[in-house]
Tab-separated table of C-alpha atoms in Angstrom:
chain	number	residue	atom	x	y	z
W	977	MET	CA	100.797	58.075	82.674
W	978	LEU	CA	103.509	57.166	85.179
W	979	GLN	CA	102.045	53.654	85.482
W	980	GLU	CA	101.988	53.274	81.708
W	981	ARG	CA	105.678	54.229	81.429
W	982	SER	CA	106.587	51.818	84.204
W	983	ILE	CA	104.740	48.971	82.529
W	984	THR	CA	106.387	49.747	79.200
W	985	GLN	CA	109.813	49.701	80.795
W	986	ASP	CA	108.959	46.381	82.447
W	987	LYS	CA	107.842	45.075	79.085
W	988	ARG	CA	111.224	45.895	77.527
W	989	SER	CA	112.961	44.213	80.427
W	990	GLY	CA	110.837	41.148	79.951
W	991	ASP	CA	111.622	40.995	76.242
W	992	GLU	CA	115.344	41.267	76.939
W	993	GLN	CA	115.218	38.396	79.456
W	994	GLY	CA	113.219	36.163	77.189
W	995	GLN	CA	110.093	36.327	79.337
W	996	PRO	CA	106.702	36.843	77.667
W	997	ALA	CA	106.142	40.619	77.699
W	998	HIS	CA	102.431	40.399	78.299
W	999	LYS	CA	102.961	38.273	81.409
W	1000	VAL	CA	105.349	40.843	82.885
W	1001	GLU	CA	102.837	43.592	82.105
W	1002	ASP	CA	99.864	41.690	83.507
W	1003	GLY	CA	101.717	40.718	86.647
W	1004	LEU	CA	102.908	44.218	87.395
W	1005	LEU	CA	99.546	45.753	86.577
W	1006	SER	CA	97.735	43.265	88.828
W	1007	GLN	CA	100.120	43.996	91.707
W	1008	VAL	CA	99.604	47.729	91.328
W	1009	LEU	CA	95.823	47.535	91.030
W	1010	ASP	CA	95.407	45.174	93.989
W	1011	THR	CA	97.269	47.564	96.294
W	1012	LEU	CA	94.774	50.333	95.658
W	1013	GLU	CA	91.982	51.233	98.057
W	1014	GLN	CA	89.979	52.332	95.033
W	1015	GLY	CA	88.198	49.985	92.688
W	1016	VAL	CA	89.691	50.180	89.198
W	1017	ILE	CA	88.483	49.029	85.776
W	1018	VAL	CA	90.587	49.437	82.631
W	1019	TRP	CA	88.525	49.664	79.435
W	1020	SER	CA	89.658	49.186	75.855
W	1021	SER	CA	88.920	51.651	73.058
W	1022	GLU	CA	85.913	49.458	72.140
W	1023	GLY	CA	84.511	49.772	75.667
W	1024	ALA	CA	85.454	46.259	76.787
W	1025	CYS	CA	86.956	45.416	80.186
W	1026	ILE	CA	90.691	44.701	79.876
W	1027	THR	CA	91.394	44.204	83.564
W	1028	HIS	CA	90.163	45.199	87.017
W	1029	ASN	CA	91.105	44.716	90.647
W	1030	ALA	CA	89.216	42.781	93.291
W	1031	ARG	CA	88.250	45.937	95.173
W	1032	VAL	CA	85.909	47.079	92.397
W	1033	LEU	CA	83.753	43.963	92.805
W	1034	ASP	CA	83.286	44.766	96.490
W	1035	LEU	CA	82.479	48.435	95.849
W	1036	LEU	CA	80.022	47.791	93.008
W	1037	LYS	CA	78.510	44.757	94.790
W	1038	LEU	CA	79.213	42.539	91.775
W	1039	LYS	CA	80.021	38.875	91.396
W	1040	PRO	CA	83.121	37.920	89.368
W	1041	ALA	CA	80.925	36.552	86.580
W	1042	GLN	CA	79.229	39.948	86.237
W	1043	LEU	CA	82.528	41.698	85.443
W	1044	CYS	CA	84.676	39.284	83.498
W	1045	LEU	CA	87.371	40.214	81.014
W	1046	GLY	CA	85.735	41.339	77.780
W	1047	ALA	CA	82.556	42.527	79.484
W	1048	THR	CA	81.291	45.713	77.870
W	1049	LEU	CA	80.615	49.039	79.521
W	1050	ASP	CA	77.014	49.062	78.296
W	1051	ALA	CA	76.458	45.616	79.771
W	1052	LEU	CA	77.770	46.782	83.144
W	1053	LEU	CA	75.577	49.900	83.015
W	1054	SER	CA	72.517	47.796	82.240
W	1055	GLU	CA	73.330	45.397	85.086
W	1056	CYS	CA	73.609	48.287	87.562
W	1057	GLU	CA	70.466	50.054	86.314
W	1058	ASP	CA	68.410	46.852	86.475
W	1059	ARG	CA	69.157	46.409	90.166
W	1060	GLY	CA	68.265	50.036	90.987
W	1061	ASP	CA	71.618	51.855	90.926
W	1062	HIS	CA	71.390	55.514	89.917
W	1063	PHE	CA	73.959	57.461	87.859
W	1064	ASP	CA	74.045	61.277	87.903
W	1065	MET	CA	74.880	61.204	84.173
W	1066	SER	CA	72.685	59.760	81.447
W	1067	ARG	CA	74.103	57.060	79.207
W	1068	PRO	CA	74.238	59.317	76.096
W	1069	ASP	CA	76.008	62.002	78.121
W	1070	LEU	CA	78.417	59.410	79.460
W	1071	HIS	CA	79.316	58.189	75.984
W	1072	SER	CA	79.678	61.787	74.825
W	1073	ALA	CA	82.051	62.533	77.705
W	1074	LEU	CA	84.103	59.438	76.841
W	1075	ALA	CA	84.294	60.532	73.216
W	1076	ASP	CA	85.650	63.945	74.269
W	1077	ARG	CA	88.760	62.167	75.611
W	1078	LYS	CA	88.943	64.367	78.682
W	1079	PRO	CA	88.923	63.419	82.381
W	1080	PHE	CA	85.549	63.687	84.090
W	1081	GLN	CA	83.706	62.530	87.200
W	1082	LEU	CA	80.315	61.018	87.900
W	1083	GLU	CA	78.493	59.834	90.986
W	1084	ILE	CA	76.756	56.501	91.501
W	1085	ARG	CA	74.150	55.871	94.195
W	1086	LEU	CA	73.845	52.117	94.690
W	1087	GLY	CA	70.558	50.500	95.504
W	1088	CYS	CA	71.914	49.596	98.939
W	1089	GLY	CA	72.354	53.295	99.742
W	1090	ARG	CA	76.129	53.562	99.346
W	1091	VAL	CA	77.499	56.431	97.228
W	1092	LEU	CA	80.474	55.984	94.900
W	1093	SER	CA	82.507	58.642	93.101
W	1094	ALA	CA	83.863	57.495	89.735
W	1095	GLN	CA	86.892	59.267	88.235
W	1096	VAL	CA	87.264	58.587	84.502
W	1097	ARG	CA	90.501	59.324	82.665
W	1098	PRO	CA	91.454	58.541	79.052
W	1099	THR	CA	94.463	56.358	78.207
W	1100	ARG	CA	96.892	56.833	75.373
W	1101	ASP	CA	95.570	53.770	73.515
W	1102	ALA	CA	92.078	55.367	73.148
W	1103	GLY	CA	90.689	53.442	76.086
W	1104	HIS	CA	89.993	54.764	79.564
W	1105	ILE	CA	90.410	53.950	83.250
W	1106	THR	CA	87.641	54.246	85.815
W	1107	ALA	CA	88.524	54.530	89.521
W	1108	PHE	CA	85.703	54.081	92.078
W	1109	THR	CA	85.816	55.522	95.604
W	1110	ASP	CA	83.237	55.018	98.346
W	1111	VAL	CA	82.338	58.543	99.535
W	1112	THR	CA	79.305	57.604	101.633
W	1113	ASP	CA	80.888	58.350	104.999
W	1114	THR	CA	82.362	61.606	103.710
W	1115	ARG	CA	78.962	62.756	102.456
W	1116	ASN	CA	77.328	61.873	105.740
W	1117	ALA	CA	79.999	63.847	107.578
W	1118	VAL	CA	79.364	66.851	105.327
W	1119	PHE	CA	75.636	66.678	106.006
W	1120	ALA	CA	76.306	66.422	109.728
W	1121	LEU	CA	78.623	69.416	109.524
W	1122	GLU	CA	75.985	71.425	107.668
W	1123	ASP	CA	73.444	70.559	110.326
W	1124	ALA	CA	75.931	71.624	112.987
W	1125	LYS	CA	76.558	74.902	111.184
W	1126	ALA	CA	72.833	75.524	110.869
W	1127	GLU	CA	72.380	74.783	114.555
W	1128	ALA	CA	75.269	77.130	115.403
W	1129	ALA	CA	73.717	79.854	113.244
W	1130	ARG	CA	70.398	79.451	115.038
W	1131	ALA	CA	72.154	79.613	118.402
W	1132	GLU	CA	73.993	82.781	117.369
W	1133	GLN	CA	70.742	84.364	116.221
W	1134	THR	CA	69.105	83.555	119.542
W	1135	ALA	CA	72.034	85.061	121.434
W	1136	ASN	CA	71.899	88.208	119.332
W	1137	GLU	CA	68.187	88.580	119.967
W	1138	VAL	CA	68.804	88.389	123.716
W	1139	LEU	CA	71.569	90.977	123.507
W	1140	GLU	CA	69.397	93.340	121.492
W	1141	HIS	CA	66.992	93.531	124.412
W	1142	GLU	CA	69.679	94.931	126.628
W	1143	ARG	CA	69.586	98.671	126.918
W	1144	GLY	CA	73.307	99.174	126.400
W	1145	ARG	CA	73.338	97.042	123.216
W	1146	LYS	CA	70.588	99.039	121.573
W	1147	ARG	CA	72.950	101.936	121.009
W	1148	GLU	CA	75.471	99.609	119.418
W	1149	VAL	CA	72.809	98.081	117.183
W	1150	SER	CA	71.779	101.538	116.053
W	1151	LEU	CA	75.358	102.461	115.183
W	1152	LEU	CA	75.891	99.232	113.272
W	1153	ALA	CA	72.627	99.684	111.437
W	1154	LYS	CA	73.695	103.116	110.242
W	1155	MET	CA	77.051	101.795	109.104
W	1156	ASP	CA	75.425	98.823	107.377
W	1157	GLU	CA	73.062	101.095	105.482
W	1158	TRP	CA	76.015	102.894	103.944
W	1159	LEU	CA	78.146	99.787	103.446
W	1160	GLN	CA	75.411	97.972	101.542
W	1161	SER	CA	75.067	100.976	99.226
W	1162	CYS	CA	78.716	100.843	98.163
W	1163	LYS	CA	79.371	100.280	94.484
W	1164	SER	CA	83.116	99.728	94.924
W	1165	LEU	CA	85.660	98.676	97.527
W	1166	ASP	CA	87.193	102.159	97.515
W	1167	GLU	CA	83.849	103.627	98.613
W	1168	LEU	CA	83.558	100.936	101.266
W	1169	TYR	CA	86.966	101.843	102.703
W	1170	GLU	CA	85.974	105.525	102.892
W	1171	ILE	CA	82.815	104.639	104.826
W	1172	VAL	CA	84.709	102.337	107.209
W	1173	THR	CA	87.202	105.121	107.947
W	1174	ALA	CA	84.490	107.684	108.691
W	1175	PHE	CA	82.268	105.397	110.794
W	1176	MET	CA	84.977	103.745	112.863
W	1177	HIS	CA	86.393	107.152	113.786
W	1178	ARG	CA	82.881	108.266	114.788
W	1179	ILE	CA	81.671	105.234	116.754
W	1180	LEU	CA	85.019	104.489	118.437
W	1181	PRO	CA	86.438	107.975	119.043
W	1182	GLY	CA	88.810	106.687	121.691
W	1183	SER	CA	90.650	104.503	119.231
W	1184	ARG	CA	92.751	104.472	116.122
W	1185	GLY	CA	92.722	101.699	113.602
W	1186	GLN	CA	93.654	100.269	110.253
W	1187	LEU	CA	92.022	97.926	107.735
W	1188	PHE	CA	94.331	95.631	105.765
W	1189	ILE	CA	93.471	93.522	102.718
W	1190	TYR	CA	95.426	90.638	101.229
W	1191	SER	CA	97.356	91.451	98.031
W	1192	ASN	CA	96.494	89.517	94.872
W	1193	SER	CA	99.440	87.221	95.515
W	1194	ARG	CA	98.195	86.651	99.104
W	1195	ASP	CA	101.741	86.824	100.460
W	1196	VAL	CA	101.336	90.204	102.190
W	1197	LEU	CA	98.585	92.442	103.564
W	1198	GLU	CA	98.265	96.014	102.299
W	1199	GLN	CA	96.675	98.920	104.130
W	1200	ALA	CA	93.278	99.744	102.622
W	1201	CYS	CA	92.350	102.548	105.031
W	1202	ALA	CA	93.244	103.982	108.447
W	1203	TRP	CA	91.966	106.500	110.992
W	1204	GLN	CA	93.884	108.489	113.579
W	1205	PHE	CA	97.210	107.116	112.272
W	1206	ASP	CA	99.811	109.670	111.176
W	1207	VAL	CA	101.754	107.387	108.823
W	1208	LYS	CA	100.739	104.624	106.450
W	1209	GLN	CA	101.515	101.132	107.715
W	1210	GLU	CA	103.998	99.194	105.598
W	1211	ASN	CA	102.900	95.893	104.066
W	1212	PHE	CA	103.346	92.912	106.367
W	1213	THR	CA	103.158	89.142	106.066
W	1214	PRO	CA	100.269	87.103	107.544
W	1215	ASP	CA	102.513	85.438	110.114
W	1216	SER	CA	103.214	88.875	111.650
W	1217	CYS	CA	99.766	88.852	113.316
W	1218	TRP	CA	98.649	86.517	116.084
W	1219	ALA	CA	95.013	86.755	114.956
W	1220	LEU	CA	95.818	85.480	111.448
W	1221	ARG	CA	98.143	82.809	112.765
W	1222	ARG	CA	95.546	81.565	115.251
W	1223	GLY	CA	92.553	82.040	112.933
W	1224	ARG	CA	90.467	84.119	115.369
W	1225	THR	CA	90.237	87.542	117.008
W	1226	TYR	CA	93.206	88.366	119.191
W	1227	THR	CA	93.188	91.014	121.952
W	1228	PHE	CA	96.331	92.193	123.710
W	1229	SER	CA	96.277	93.997	127.061
W	1230	ASN	CA	99.080	94.924	129.456
W	1231	ASP	CA	97.112	93.544	132.389
W	1232	ALA	CA	96.823	90.039	130.883
W	1233	LEU	CA	99.205	87.454	129.521
W	1234	GLY	CA	99.793	88.078	125.836
W	1235	PHE	CA	102.275	89.030	123.128
W	1236	VAL	CA	102.472	92.039	120.833
W	1237	CYS	CA	102.044	91.284	117.113
W	1238	ASP	CA	105.124	91.894	114.972
W	1239	HIS	CA	103.239	94.270	112.676
W	1240	VAL	CA	102.321	96.392	115.729
W	1241	LYS	CA	105.979	96.497	116.790
W	1242	GLU	CA	106.906	97.761	113.320
W	1243	THR	CA	104.251	100.486	113.477
W	1244	HIS	CA	105.472	101.692	116.883
W	1245	ARG	CA	109.174	101.248	116.238
W	1246	GLY	CA	111.128	103.425	118.650
W	1247	GLU	CA	108.162	103.947	121.000
W	1248	ALA	CA	106.135	101.957	123.495
W	1249	ALA	CA	103.604	99.471	122.139
W	1250	PRO	CA	99.901	100.262	122.765
W	1251	GLU	CA	98.522	99.141	126.121
W	1252	LYS	CA	95.539	97.461	124.481
W	1253	PHE	CA	94.674	96.481	120.918
W	1254	THR	CA	92.494	94.036	119.017
W	1255	CYS	CA	93.109	92.311	115.664
W	1256	VAL	CA	90.006	90.952	113.898
W	1257	PRO	CA	90.330	88.700	110.816
W	1258	ILE	CA	88.085	89.852	107.961
W	1259	VAL	CA	86.360	86.770	106.597
W	1260	ALA	CA	84.239	86.787	103.420
W	1261	HIS	CA	82.398	83.611	102.345
W	1262	GLY	CA	84.645	81.497	104.542
W	1263	ASP	CA	87.852	82.983	103.126
W	1264	THR	CA	90.078	85.334	105.135
W	1265	VAL	CA	90.503	88.440	102.976
W	1266	GLY	CA	92.061	90.862	105.439
W	1267	LEU	CA	92.498	92.151	108.990
W	1268	MET	CA	91.153	95.025	111.084
W	1269	HIS	CA	93.507	96.364	113.763
W	1270	ILE	CA	92.150	98.644	116.518
W	1271	GLU	CA	94.226	100.306	119.248
W	1272	PHE	CA	92.330	101.577	122.309
W	1273	LEU	CA	93.738	104.771	123.786
W	1274	PRO	CA	93.593	105.058	127.595
W	1275	GLY	CA	90.932	107.275	129.187
W	1276	SER	CA	88.895	107.841	126.034
W	1277	GLU	CA	86.057	105.324	126.134
W	1278	SER	CA	82.969	105.896	123.984
W	1279	ILE	CA	79.645	106.506	125.732
W	1280	ASP	CA	77.874	104.691	122.879
W	1281	VAL	CA	79.760	101.402	123.249
W	1282	VAL	CA	79.508	99.140	126.286
W	1283	ASP	CA	82.335	96.720	125.425
W	1284	PRO	CA	84.767	98.186	122.852
W	1285	VAL	CA	86.528	94.866	122.201
W	1286	ALA	CA	83.301	92.920	121.617
W	1287	PHE	CA	81.910	95.789	119.554
W	1288	THR	CA	85.073	95.881	117.409
W	1289	LYS	CA	84.613	92.200	116.663
W	1290	ARG	CA	80.990	92.819	115.643
W	1291	CYS	CA	82.113	95.686	113.411
W	1292	GLY	CA	84.588	93.313	111.792
W	1293	GLU	CA	81.805	90.850	111.073
W	1294	HIS	CA	79.656	93.530	109.451
W	1295	ILE	CA	82.582	94.846	107.411
W	1296	SER	CA	83.357	91.273	106.357
W	1297	MET	CA	79.830	90.821	105.072
W	1298	ALA	CA	79.948	94.131	103.208
W	1299	ILE	CA	83.251	93.236	101.536
W	1300	ALA	CA	81.808	89.852	100.594
W	1301	ASN	CA	78.765	91.509	99.029
W	1302	VAL	CA	80.841	93.980	97.006
W	1303	LYS	CA	83.151	91.211	95.800
W	1304	LEU	CA	80.147	89.036	94.936
W	1305	ARG	CA	78.562	91.861	92.949
W	1306	ASP	CA	81.839	92.383	91.111
W	1307	GLU	CA	82.101	88.665	90.355
W	1308	LEU	CA	78.509	88.450	89.141
W	1309	ARG	CA	78.979	91.537	86.988
W	1310	ASP	CA	82.127	90.044	85.481
W	1311	GLN	CA	80.380	86.735	84.848
W	1312	SER	CA	77.562	88.493	82.989
W	1313	THR	CA	79.823	90.769	80.945
W	1314	ARG	CA	83.092	88.852	80.557
W	1315	ASP	CA	84.106	85.981	78.314
W	1316	PRO	CA	85.242	83.178	80.672
W	1317	LEU	CA	88.140	82.037	78.445
W	1318	THR	CA	89.826	85.291	77.450
W	1319	GLY	CA	88.572	87.666	80.140
W	1320	LEU	CA	87.498	90.109	77.437
W	1321	TYR	CA	84.051	91.684	77.452
W	1322	ASN	CA	81.344	89.588	75.805
W	1323	ARG	CA	78.939	90.452	72.998
W	1324	ARG	CA	76.293	91.705	75.422
W	1325	TYR	CA	78.665	94.230	76.954
W	1326	PHE	CA	80.050	95.118	73.512
W	1327	LEU	CA	76.642	96.232	72.236
W	1328	ASP	CA	75.901	98.240	75.392
W	1329	ALA	CA	79.320	99.909	75.267
W	1330	MET	CA	78.879	100.750	71.596
W	1331	ARG	CA	75.560	102.493	72.250
W	1332	ARG	CA	77.082	104.391	75.163
W	1333	ILE	CA	80.134	105.509	73.179
W	1334	MET	CA	77.931	106.491	70.239
W	1335	THR	CA	75.784	108.697	72.505
W	1336	GLN	CA	78.898	110.388	73.895
W	1337	THR	CA	80.330	110.836	70.388
W	1338	VAL	CA	77.136	112.417	69.090
W	1339	ALA	CA	77.170	114.890	71.974
W	1340	ARG	CA	80.740	115.996	71.273
W	1341	GLN	CA	80.335	115.740	67.468
W	1342	GLY	CA	83.395	113.558	66.952
W	1343	ASN	CA	84.435	110.135	65.687
W	1344	PHE	CA	84.925	106.673	67.025
W	1345	ALA	CA	86.031	103.470	65.276
W	1346	LEU	CA	85.108	99.812	65.329
W	1347	LEU	CA	87.641	97.070	64.531
W	1348	SER	CA	86.174	93.686	63.585
W	1349	ILE	CA	88.865	91.000	63.993
W	1350	ASP	CA	88.914	87.358	62.929
W	1351	ALA	CA	91.684	84.772	63.376
W	1352	ASP	CA	92.657	83.441	59.945
W	1353	LYS	CA	91.821	79.801	59.152
W	1354	PHE	CA	91.236	79.117	62.809
W	1355	LYS	CA	89.029	76.074	62.193
W	1356	ASN	CA	91.913	74.355	60.449
W	1357	TYR	CA	94.145	75.370	63.320
W	1358	ASN	CA	91.806	73.711	65.815
W	1359	ASP	CA	91.529	70.589	63.664
W	1360	GLU	CA	95.302	70.227	63.390
W	1361	HIS	CA	96.384	71.147	66.913
W	1362	GLY	CA	93.299	70.588	69.064
W	1363	HIS	CA	90.858	72.888	70.785
W	1364	ASP	CA	93.040	73.234	73.880
W	1365	ALA	CA	95.844	74.675	71.761
W	1366	GLY	CA	93.262	76.872	70.028
W	1367	ASP	CA	92.113	78.211	73.388
W	1368	VAL	CA	95.699	79.115	74.260
W	1369	VAL	CA	95.974	81.056	70.992
W	1370	LEU	CA	92.688	82.892	71.641
W	1371	GLU	CA	93.964	83.900	75.076
W	1372	ALA	CA	97.184	85.191	73.488
W	1373	ILE	CA	95.218	87.236	70.941
W	1374	ALA	CA	93.112	88.699	73.748
W	1375	GLU	CA	96.276	89.680	75.634
W	1376	LYS	CA	97.551	91.559	72.570
W	1377	MET	CA	94.207	93.322	72.236
W	1378	CYS	CA	94.323	94.453	75.859
W	1379	SER	CA	97.863	95.781	75.422
W	1380	LEU	CA	96.809	98.047	72.543
W	1381	ASP	CA	97.801	101.581	73.578
W	1382	VAL	CA	94.544	103.453	72.951
W	1383	ASP	CA	92.773	105.446	75.665
W	1384	GLY	CA	89.339	104.063	76.491
W	1385	ALA	CA	89.595	101.070	74.108
W	1386	VAL	CA	86.987	98.364	74.767
W	1387	ALA	CA	88.132	94.871	73.714
W	1388	CYS	CA	85.496	92.154	73.270
W	1389	ARG	CA	85.217	88.553	72.187
W	1390	VAL	CA	82.094	88.441	70.046
W	1391	GLY	CA	82.143	84.669	69.622
W	1392	GLY	CA	84.464	81.841	68.582
W	1393	GLU	CA	87.547	83.362	66.959
W	1394	GLU	CA	85.767	86.676	66.300
W	1395	PHE	CA	86.766	89.776	68.250
W	1396	SER	CA	85.927	93.476	68.223
W	1397	ILE	CA	87.542	96.614	69.601
W	1398	LEU	CA	85.828	99.946	70.108
W	1399	LEU	CA	88.174	102.954	69.807
W	1400	PRO	CA	86.643	106.148	71.249
W	1401	PHE	CA	87.914	109.391	69.689
W	1402	ALA	CA	89.575	107.481	66.794
W	1403	ASP	CA	89.229	108.753	63.230
W	1404	ARG	CA	90.058	106.784	60.071
W	1405	SER	CA	93.793	107.404	60.337
W	1406	ARG	CA	94.084	106.515	64.041
W	1407	ALA	CA	91.884	103.430	63.589
W	1408	THR	CA	94.045	102.186	60.692
W	1409	GLU	CA	97.217	102.715	62.724
W	1410	SER	CA	95.771	100.815	65.675
W	1411	ALA	CA	94.551	97.969	63.457
W	1412	GLU	CA	97.973	97.580	61.840
W	1413	GLU	CA	99.689	97.784	65.221
W	1414	LEU	CA	97.463	95.000	66.561
W	1415	ARG	CA	97.757	92.870	63.403
W	1416	HIS	CA	101.541	93.122	63.437
W	1417	SER	CA	101.833	92.300	67.159
W	1418	ILE	CA	99.674	89.170	66.704
W	1419	GLU	CA	101.679	88.118	63.639
W	1420	GLU	CA	104.928	88.476	65.608
W	1421	MET	CA	103.798	86.650	68.743
W	1422	ARG	CA	104.958	83.095	69.400
W	1423	VAL	CA	102.637	80.914	71.419
W	1424	LYS	CA	103.874	77.848	73.288
W	1425	TYR	CA	101.675	74.912	74.175
W	1426	ILE	CA	102.807	71.913	76.254
W	1427	GLY	CA	106.405	73.010	75.990
W	1428	GLY	CA	106.519	73.538	72.230
W	1429	PRO	CA	105.837	76.475	69.923
W	1430	LEU	CA	102.624	76.614	67.907
W	1431	PRO	CA	102.510	77.780	64.286
W	1432	LYS	CA	102.197	81.497	63.598
W	1433	VAL	CA	98.712	82.966	63.869
W	1434	THR	CA	97.456	85.916	61.838
W	1435	VAL	CA	94.280	87.972	61.867
W	1436	SER	CA	92.238	89.892	59.356
W	1437	ILE	CA	90.699	93.202	60.460
W	1438	GLY	CA	87.777	95.220	59.147
W	1439	ILE	CA	87.417	98.896	60.111
W	1440	SER	CA	84.371	101.149	60.226
W	1441	VAL	CA	84.230	104.705	61.544
W	1442	TYR	CA	81.352	106.740	62.935
W	1443	PRO	CA	79.681	108.614	61.253
W	1444	THR	CA	81.328	107.927	57.865
W	1445	HIS	CA	80.183	104.333	57.637
W	1446	GLY	CA	77.003	104.514	59.691
W	1447	THR	CA	75.155	106.351	62.381
W	1448	ASP	CA	73.703	103.373	64.244
W	1449	PRO	CA	75.414	100.333	65.806
W	1450	GLN	CA	73.970	97.770	63.385
W	1451	GLU	CA	75.221	99.641	60.324
W	1452	LEU	CA	78.698	100.155	61.766
W	1453	ILE	CA	78.938	96.462	62.657
W	1454	LYS	CA	77.757	95.489	59.174
W	1455	GLN	CA	80.274	97.771	57.459
W	1456	ALA	CA	83.115	96.511	59.652
W	1457	ASP	CA	82.183	92.915	58.794
W	1458	ILE	CA	82.094	93.738	55.085
W	1459	ALA	CA	85.564	95.259	55.409
W	1460	LEU	CA	86.671	92.121	57.274
W	1461	TYR	CA	85.494	89.902	54.402
W	1462	ALA	CA	87.383	92.178	52.020
W	1463	ALA	CA	90.534	91.690	54.097
W	1464	LYS	CA	90.136	87.923	53.889
W	1465	ASP	CA	89.488	88.085	50.131
W	1466	ALA	CA	92.690	90.127	49.817
W	1467	GLY	CA	94.732	87.231	51.163
W	1468	ARG	CA	94.155	87.511	54.926
W	1469	ASN	CA	96.625	88.960	57.446
W	1470	ASN	CA	95.707	92.533	56.514
W	1471	SER	CA	93.297	95.286	57.488
W	1472	GLN	CA	90.704	97.000	55.315
W	1473	VAL	CA	88.568	100.110	55.852
W	1474	ALA	CA	84.908	99.954	54.873
W	1475	ASP	CA	83.916	101.776	51.706
W	1476	GLY	CA	82.293	105.133	52.331
W	1477	ALA	CA	82.265	108.802	51.623
W	1478	SER	CA	85.026	111.094	52.771
W	1479	MET	CA	85.364	111.371	56.499
W	1480	ILE	CA	82.612	113.535	57.944
W	1481	THR	CA	83.936	116.274	60.186
W	1482	PHE	CA	82.208	118.869	62.325
W	1483	ASP	CA	82.838	122.545	62.561
C-alpha cells in the first residue's frame, strides 16, 4: 500500500513536470522491484503479468520468454507443472483464494529440489502481487534442528535410565511418581497448585518455596501457591529473577560466586537473604509460563533426596509438564465447545447445557427460559459492509450477551447470526426483562470498523419458558424459534414470548 501511494505521488509529479506519467511509474517500480531479494510478479485483475523483477526468473528457473509481460497466471502454472514443480494448493483452490481478495501463502517445490514460499496479496485495482522467497536452507536447518532435538531427547532418556539404577535415585523416582500420579489427575490449575504445595512440603521438608505464574498480560508474575512462607509474595517483574533473565535454572549459595535475585531481596526485606536458593523456570510446550523458587534451610536436609538442587530442577520439569497438560486439556475443551469467532459456547455445548439445566429444573420444580436471538437483516449488512465488518458486529453482540446480568446464564452462538441464551431460574417475567435489556443494549451500541462507525444493528428475540412452552429441549427450541419469527414479522427489533398456557407453577 505504501508503494502504491509512493508511485501515485510520483505520477502526479511527473504530470506536473510534463513527463509521461507511466514512464515515471514504471521507472520507480522497476527500481523498487530490482532491489528486492524476493522475486516479485505483479498480476492484473485478469490474471496477466503486468511487471516482474529479474530475481523471480532466477528463483523460478524461468527464461525471460517464459514470463513476458501479458503472460497469464494459468500459463505460468502449466509451465511449472509440466516440468515437475509441485504446488501445495490445487489450481481451483488457488483461484478461489484469489477471488476471496485476502492475503494467503502457498509453497512450491521445484523439480530441482528447491522450495519456494509464495506470499500473495491483493492490490487495490483488483489484481494481486506474488512475492517468492527461497526457503530451502531454512527448511533444512529446521530439519537439522529437529534431528538434534530428537538426539538430545534420546541422550536425556539414556542418562535418566542410568540414574534410575542408582540406589539413591530410586527414592527420588518414587516420590516423583507419586506426585505425577496426582498431578496428572488434576482437572484444574487450582487443584494442581494444591497438590504442588502438599508434595513439595512433604518431599523437601527442609525447604520453603513458592510457585509463580505469569499474569495474562505477561508483565508480572503472580504467586500461585507457597509452602512454609508466612506472607504472600508480592507480584514481581520477570527481570527481577536471574533464572528468567538467563533462561535457565539459577542456584545461589553463599559459598560460591553469585547474586541474590531482586524478588528474593523484596521477600526478605529487613532481614538476611537465604544462604542457598534455587529458581527454576516453569516451561510448558516451549513457553515459559512461570517460576518455582525454593529456599534451602540450613541443617534440615531430606533423607529421601540425594541432591536437593538437582531434585528441585526435576520437580520443576514434572510440574511444567503437568501445567502443560492441564492447559492443553483446557484449550482442547474450549476448542470443542467454543465458537472461535465470538468465544461463546457452540451449538454442541448449548444442547448439553440445556439438558443439564432441564434436569436440575425438574428436580427443584422450577422454571428456566430460553432466548433465541437473531441479528436483523444481517445478510444485507454483510453484503453492504463486508464479512469482516460483519464479524466485528457479531463479536460486539456476543460481548453484550456475556455482560447480561443474570446468574448462571449460558450464552451460545448457534450458527451464523443466530444466538441463544439459557437463563436458569428465570420465569416469563424475568426472561422478558432480560430479553429487553439485551435488545436495548445491542440497539444502543456503536461499533467501529477500520476507524469509522458502522450502522446501527438490532436483534429480534424469541422467548420460551420451561415448562409452559415445552418439557423437552426440542420443543422449547421450536417454540422460541416460532416466537423469534413472530418478532421479525412484527417489524424486527423486538422480543416476543411463545404462545402457551398460563405459567405453570409448583406448590
